């Protein structure tokens, strides 16, 4: 049997035991794990150095090396993340519905752990700890398959976490790391129906698409964001400019940042040239439709492919429209149903936009950058779901739970 | 382009329009559809006769022909189902959560339609109407792909429903029937990511497994049920016998019926022989473990394969255990996480069973046959989910919805 199969079965074997652990027991384990990471930071940094050296030899880009790199401050931050997860309310055991039937059956719908979760991610050791913490807090076992470029770091981290778990009520078998660097181990995970209850991919769009297109196990799709901000005719220029700039430049590399700014023609006539200068001063390259070029001669002509691209970079498409309908049509055509914003002082337009635009999060007069578990007040986030089943938008701890109907009778049989 | 692609795109093109329809408009359409079915029953029965004739020529079994057959009473029943769906509360637009953030952002989580749903099912014309009604009530467009043996019936039914819809506010494009009898049309549906938001298979296990193992579109898995009833040492014999018999024989062909009865050794010693006679008088074949044969000499020896089989028939496995742990272990090994029951007068045993058995529905002292949308009071049912994501157990109308975060700001940007 393969490594991934054996480890998944081992994790599966303790799901029942794990589901019975109390909130206090789970929190105690998370805190012990956090302390162990800090205490053994030196060992982890040494293991990380091996990954970094290998990465440099292979010519890995400096931005990828940066995501891979650990130091004391980063490890303290990762440990602090575990402590924050420990401090969050535990959704497991919550009663969601409770009703009695005319025949006297009492029915309760309760939150329960999902069971065994697979996480497939890139060479980011912080995700190893974060995913482990979120899954264990919700009573789930987890099989982690991180990018092989972080293997030495991940091995050491898991070793440290396992040692810490041994002193607690949580079975260490609940936390498994797949070490096989071969892509075949990912392919095998994707087909482990009946063993893995769900797979959550975390990473770039090629990683996510590989999981979505090849998994037979249920998947929670996260990530892709081609987000728009529509500046309507009546938008207040100060507000519209601040929101659009924030949505683009506050952190361009993330999924909830803006890729295309849609502007009403009257607003464009009055304000687009000035707004464009603000983007230029932030080093944002603008790509525009024919009409845009009239106001921003230095902009590049945008293609249909541009409108369909998630740049995650200092590049912005600009599209001028005649009315709200045209704006909504553009979003329907090119959006990825992640986060969409209208800036307007016309309440009827806001209402129509919020109603008609189909996305996980729709905004009136606020930056799309707020689509985030922490900003929503969930205290943690396993990702932002861009699918419509199970969870949509920022996913807090409840997204890592399932439900169960508990029915108490007194001998009822069906007629 | 293929038929299925064109029809799915057509349905997709009206999802926005459909999502805006009021509850009253949707209900009016459902009632008009119900009336049209009854009014044109004669035409539908004539089309159905073509299917039945073809089926007989092909040597289709009488039970399959019975599921395919329509008559006036059945069409009236199908129409009545639509009227009942119209009478149910509409979940779309419901506010699920509402909170304000310290920065003044107001966040509302609302129920919205999923969008475009694909239903793949067998040669049962009643499912055509039922699925159409449930999807339209929840503001979803739907692509139906029924068994080709019911094609004439389905074509006529859709024609009747389309005519009825033309007099209402619902776009008839929202309801599409794939007529291509080739399996390739199913395969194509399974991969229509970005067009279909979800596929729900309804039918036998081979149909469901084909969908689960080949779809890249998200799936809601329904159906398979290897359900157990555990009769504990302290069970009251009258209650235990009534529940076990009901779970097996009230309707053996459905997923929530019992396939294996687990009996505590002390209960077996005192009552199994008598209970076995009750099953025998109902023509139930018993297959038992070694110890069972001691009490029921006429029973057949059960194999591991028997314990893993969903008979949906007048066959029952019997397994004698030493204690609750052994009972739970057996269920964990062979159960499909559908519906599981304990009959006991020992509260601690009931509590442990309800807690530790991982299933969509766990029962204390009631028949597993109650796992059903109507019996739970949901008024309708699109199926019984046996997966852990999105929906678990009987799925009422809310299972056909997604959610959307609506965020109202006053110029907030992220720091």
Coordinates of N, CA and C in Angstrom, one line a residue, chain A residues 96-216:
Chain A
X96 N -28.5 23.2 15.6 CA -28.9 24.1 14.6 C -30.4 24.1 14.4
X97 N -31.1 23.0 14.6 CA -32.5 23.0 14.6 C -33.0 22.0 15.6
X98 N -34.2 22.2 16.0 CA -34.8 21.3 17.0 C -36.3 21.3 16.8
X99 N -36.9 20.2 16.6 CA -38.4 20.2 16.4 C -39.0 18.9 16.8
X100 N -40.3 18.9 17.1 CA -41.0 17.7 17.4 C -42.1 17.4 16.3
X101 N -42.2 16.2 15.9 CA -43.2 15.8 14.9 C -44.5 15.4 15.6
X102 N -45.6 15.5 14.9 CA -46.9 15.1 15.5 C -46.9 13.7 16.1
X103 N -46.1 12.8 15.5 CA -46.1 11.5 16.1 C -45.2 11.4 17.3
X104 N -44.7 12.5 17.8 CA -43.9 12.5 19.1 C -42.4 12.3 18.9
X105 N -41.9 12.1 17.6 CA -40.5 12.0 17.4 C -39.9 13.4 17.7
X106 N -38.8 13.4 18.4 CA -38.0 14.6 18.7 C -36.8 14.6 17.8
X107 N -36.6 15.6 17.0 CA -35.6 15.6 16.0 C -34.6 16.8 16.3
X108 N -33.3 16.6 16.4 CA -32.4 17.6 16.6 C -31.3 17.6 15.5
X109 N -31.0 18.7 14.9 CA -30.0 18.8 13.9 C -28.7 19.4 14.6
X110 N -27.7 18.6 14.7 CA -26.5 19.0 15.5 C -25.3 19.1 14.5
X111 N -24.4 20.0 14.9 CA -23.1 20.1 14.2 C -22.2 19.0 14.6
X112 N -21.5 18.4 13.7 CA -20.5 17.3 14.0 C -19.3 17.6 13.1
X113 N -18.2 17.0 13.4 CA -17.0 17.1 12.6 C -17.3 16.5 11.2
X114 N -16.6 16.9 10.2 CA -16.7 16.3 8.9 C -16.1 14.9 8.9
X115 N -15.0 14.8 9.5 CA -14.4 13.4 9.6 C -12.9 13.5 9.2
X116 N -12.6 13.2 8.0 CA -11.2 13.3 7.5 C -11.1 14.2 6.3
X117 N -10.2 15.3 6.5 CA -10.1 16.3 5.5 C -8.7 16.2 4.9
X118 N -8.7 16.4 3.6 CA -7.4 16.4 2.9 C -7.1 17.9 2.4
X119 N -5.9 18.3 2.7 CA -5.5 19.7 2.3 C -4.3 19.5 1.3
X120 N -4.5 20.1 0.2 CA -3.4 20.1 -0.8 C -3.0 21.5 -1.1
X121 N -1.7 21.8 -0.9 CA -1.2 23.2 -0.8 C 0.2 23.3 -1.3
X122 N 0.7 24.6 -1.4 CA 2.0 24.8 -2.0 C 3.1 24.8 -0.9
X123 N 4.3 25.3 -1.3 CA 5.4 25.2 -0.4 C 5.4 26.3 0.7
X124 N 4.4 26.3 1.5 CA 4.2 27.3 2.6 C 4.0 26.6 3.9
X125 N 5.1 26.6 4.7 CA 5.0 25.8 6.0 C 4.0 26.4 6.9
X126 N 3.7 27.7 6.8 CA 2.7 28.2 7.7 C 1.3 27.6 7.5
X127 N 1.0 27.2 6.3 CA -0.3 26.5 6.0 C -0.3 25.2 6.7
X128 N 0.8 24.5 6.8 CA 0.8 23.2 7.5 C 0.2 23.4 8.9
X129 N 0.7 24.4 9.6 CA 0.2 24.6 11.0 C -1.2 25.1 11.1
X130 N -1.5 26.1 10.2 CA -2.8 26.7 10.2 C -3.9 25.7 9.9
X131 N -3.7 24.9 8.8 CA -4.6 23.9 8.4 C -4.8 22.8 9.5
X132 N -3.7 22.4 10.1 CA -3.8 21.4 11.2 C -4.6 22.0 12.4
X133 N -4.3 23.2 12.7 CA -5.1 23.8 13.8 C -6.6 23.9 13.6
X134 N -6.9 24.4 12.4 CA -8.3 24.6 12.0 C -9.1 23.2 12.0
X135 N -8.4 22.2 11.4 CA -9.1 20.9 11.4 C -9.2 20.3 12.7
X136 N -8.2 20.3 13.5 CA -8.2 19.7 14.9 C -9.2 20.4 15.8
X137 N -9.3 21.7 15.7 CA -10.2 22.5 16.5 C -11.7 22.0 16.2
X138 N -11.9 21.7 15.0 CA -13.3 21.3 14.6 C -13.5 19.7 14.7
X139 N -12.5 19.1 15.4 CA -12.7 17.6 15.6 C -12.4 16.8 14.4
X140 N -11.7 17.3 13.4 CA -11.5 16.6 12.2 C -10.0 16.1 12.1
X141 N -9.8 14.9 11.6 CA -8.5 14.4 11.3 C -8.1 15.0 9.9
X142 N -6.8 15.1 9.6 CA -6.4 15.8 8.4 C -5.2 15.1 7.8
X143 N -5.2 15.0 6.5 CA -4.0 14.6 5.7 C -3.5 15.8 5.0
X144 N -2.3 16.2 5.2 CA -1.7 17.3 4.6 C -0.8 16.9 3.5
X145 N -0.9 17.5 2.3 CA 0.0 17.3 1.2 C 0.5 18.6 0.7
X146 N 1.6 19.1 1.3 CA 2.2 20.4 1.0 C 3.2 20.3 -0.2
X147 N 3.5 21.4 -0.8 CA 4.5 21.4 -1.9 C 5.8 20.8 -1.4
X148 N 6.4 20.0 -2.3 CA 7.6 19.2 -1.9 C 8.8 20.1 -1.6
X149 N 8.8 21.3 -2.1 CA 9.9 22.2 -1.8 C 10.0 22.6 -0.3
X150 N 8.9 22.3 0.4 CA 8.9 22.6 1.8 C 9.0 21.4 2.7
X151 N 9.4 20.3 2.1 CA 9.3 19.0 2.8 C 10.1 18.9 4.1
X152 N 11.3 19.4 4.1 CA 12.1 19.3 5.3 C 11.5 20.1 6.4
X153 N 11.0 21.3 6.1 CA 10.3 22.1 7.1 C 9.1 21.4 7.6
X154 N 8.3 20.9 6.7 CA 7.0 20.3 7.1 C 7.2 19.1 7.9
X155 N 8.2 18.3 7.6 CA 8.5 17.1 8.4 C 8.9 17.5 9.8
X156 N 9.7 18.5 9.9 CA 10.1 18.9 11.3 C 8.9 19.4 12.1
X157 N 8.1 20.3 11.4 CA 7.0 20.9 12.0 C 6.0 19.8 12.5
X158 N 5.8 18.8 11.7 CA 4.9 17.7 12.1 C 5.5 16.9 13.2
X159 N 6.8 16.7 13.2 CA 7.4 16.0 14.3 C 7.2 16.7 15.6
X160 N 7.4 18.0 15.6 CA 7.2 18.9 16.8 C 5.8 18.8 17.2
X161 N 4.8 18.9 16.3 CA 3.4 18.9 16.7 C 3.0 17.5 17.2
X162 N 3.5 16.5 16.6 CA 3.2 15.1 17.1 C 3.7 14.9 18.5
X163 N 4.9 15.4 18.8 CA 5.5 15.3 20.2 C 4.6 16.0 21.1
X164 N 4.1 17.2 20.7 CA 3.3 18.0 21.6 C 1.9 17.3 21.8
X165 N 1.4 16.7 20.8 CA 0.1 16.0 20.9 C 0.1 14.8 21.8
X166 N 1.3 14.2 21.9 CA 1.4 13.0 22.7 C 1.2 13.3 24.2
X167 N 1.3 14.5 24.6 CA 1.1 14.9 26.0 C -0.4 15.3 26.2
X168 N -1.2 15.2 25.1 CA -2.6 15.7 25.2 C -3.6 14.6 24.9
X169 N -4.8 14.9 24.9 CA -5.9 13.9 24.7 C -6.2 13.7 23.2
X170 N -5.5 14.4 22.4 CA -5.7 14.2 20.9 C -4.8 13.2 20.4
X171 N -5.3 12.2 19.7 CA -4.5 11.2 19.1 C -3.6 11.8 18.0
X172 N -2.3 11.5 18.0 CA -1.4 12.1 17.0 C -1.7 11.6 15.6
X173 N -2.3 10.4 15.5 CA -2.6 9.8 14.2 C -3.6 10.7 13.4
X174 N -4.2 11.6 14.1 CA -5.2 12.5 13.5 C -4.5 13.5 12.5
X175 N -3.2 13.7 12.7 CA -2.5 14.6 11.9 C -1.4 13.9 11.1
X176 N -1.6 13.9 9.8 CA -0.7 13.1 8.9 C -0.2 14.0 7.8
X177 N 1.1 13.9 7.5 CA 1.8 14.6 6.4 C 2.2 13.6 5.4
X178 N 1.8 13.8 4.1 CA 2.3 13.0 3.0 C 3.6 13.5 2.6
X179 N 4.6 12.6 2.7 CA 6.0 13.0 2.4 C 6.4 12.7 1.0
X180 N 5.7 11.8 0.3 CA 6.0 11.4 -1.0 C 5.9 12.6 -2.0
X181 N 7.1 13.0 -2.6 CA 7.1 14.2 -3.4 C 6.5 14.0 -4.7
X182 N 6.2 12.8 -5.1 CA 5.7 12.5 -6.4 C 4.2 13.0 -6.6
X183 N 3.9 13.5 -7.8 CA 2.6 14.0 -8.0 C 1.5 12.9 -7.9
X184 N 2.0 11.6 -8.1 CA 1.1 10.5 -8.0 C 0.4 10.5 -6.6
X185 N 1.1 11.0 -5.6 CA 0.4 11.0 -4.3 C -0.7 11.9 -4.2
X186 N -0.6 13.0 -4.9 CA -1.8 13.9 -5.0 C -2.9 13.3 -5.8
X187 N -2.6 12.7 -6.9 CA -3.6 12.0 -7.8 C -4.3 10.9 -6.9
X188 N -3.6 10.2 -6.1 CA -4.2 9.2 -5.3 C -5.2 9.8 -4.3
X189 N -4.7 10.9 -3.6 CA -5.6 11.5 -2.7 C -6.9 11.9 -3.3
X190 N -6.8 12.4 -4.5 CA -8.0 13.0 -5.2 C -9.1 11.9 -5.4
X191 N -8.7 10.7 -5.4 CA -9.7 9.6 -5.7 C -10.0 8.7 -4.5
X192 N -9.6 9.2 -3.3 CA -9.8 8.4 -2.1 C -11.3 8.5 -1.5
X193 N -12.3 8.3 -2.3 CA -13.7 8.3 -1.9 C -13.9 7.2 -0.8
X194 N -14.6 7.6 0.2 CA -14.9 6.7 1.3 C -13.9 6.8 2.4
X195 N -12.7 7.4 2.1 CA -11.7 7.6 3.1 C -11.6 9.1 3.4
X196 N -11.3 9.9 2.4 CA -11.3 11.3 2.6 C -12.8 11.8 2.4
X197 N -13.2 12.7 3.4 CA -14.6 13.2 3.2 C -14.6 14.4 2.4
X198 N -13.5 15.2 2.3 CA -13.5 16.4 1.5 C -12.0 16.7 1.2
X199 N -11.8 17.4 0.1 CA -10.4 17.9 -0.2 C -10.5 19.4 -0.3
X200 N -9.7 20.1 0.3 CA -9.6 21.6 0.2 C -8.3 22.0 -0.4
X201 N -8.3 22.5 -1.6 CA -7.0 22.9 -2.2 C -6.7 24.4 -1.8
X202 N -5.5 24.7 -1.4 CA -5.1 26.0 -1.1 C -3.9 26.4 -1.9
X203 N -4.1 27.4 -2.8 CA -2.9 27.8 -3.6 C -3.3 28.5 -4.8
X204 N -2.5 28.5 -5.8 CA -2.7 29.2 -7.0 C -3.8 28.5 -7.9
X205 N -4.2 29.2 -9.0 CA -5.3 28.6 -9.8 C -4.9 27.3 -10.4
X206 N -3.7 27.0 -10.8 CA -3.4 25.8 -11.5 C -3.5 24.6 -10.5
X207 N -3.1 24.9 -9.3 CA -3.2 23.8 -8.2 C -4.7 23.5 -8.0
X208 N -5.5 24.6 -7.9 CA -6.9 24.4 -7.6 C -7.6 23.8 -8.7
X209 N -7.3 24.2 -10.0 CA -8.0 23.6 -11.1 C -7.6 22.1 -11.3
X210 N -6.4 21.7 -10.9 CA -6.0 20.3 -11.0 C -6.9 19.5 -10.0
X211 N -7.1 20.1 -8.8 CA -7.9 19.3 -7.8 C -9.4 19.3 -8.3
X212 N -9.9 20.4 -8.7 CA -11.3 20.4 -9.1 C -11.6 19.5 -10.3
X213 N -10.7 19.5 -11.3 CA -10.9 18.7 -12.5 C -10.6 17.2 -12.3
X214 N -9.9 16.8 -11.3 CA -9.5 15.4 -11.2 C -10.0 14.7 -10.0
X215 N -10.5 15.4 -9.0 CA -11.0 14.8 -7.8 C -12.3 14.1 -8.0
X216 N -12.5 12.9 -7.4 CA -13.8 12.3 -7.2 C -14.3 12.5 -5.8

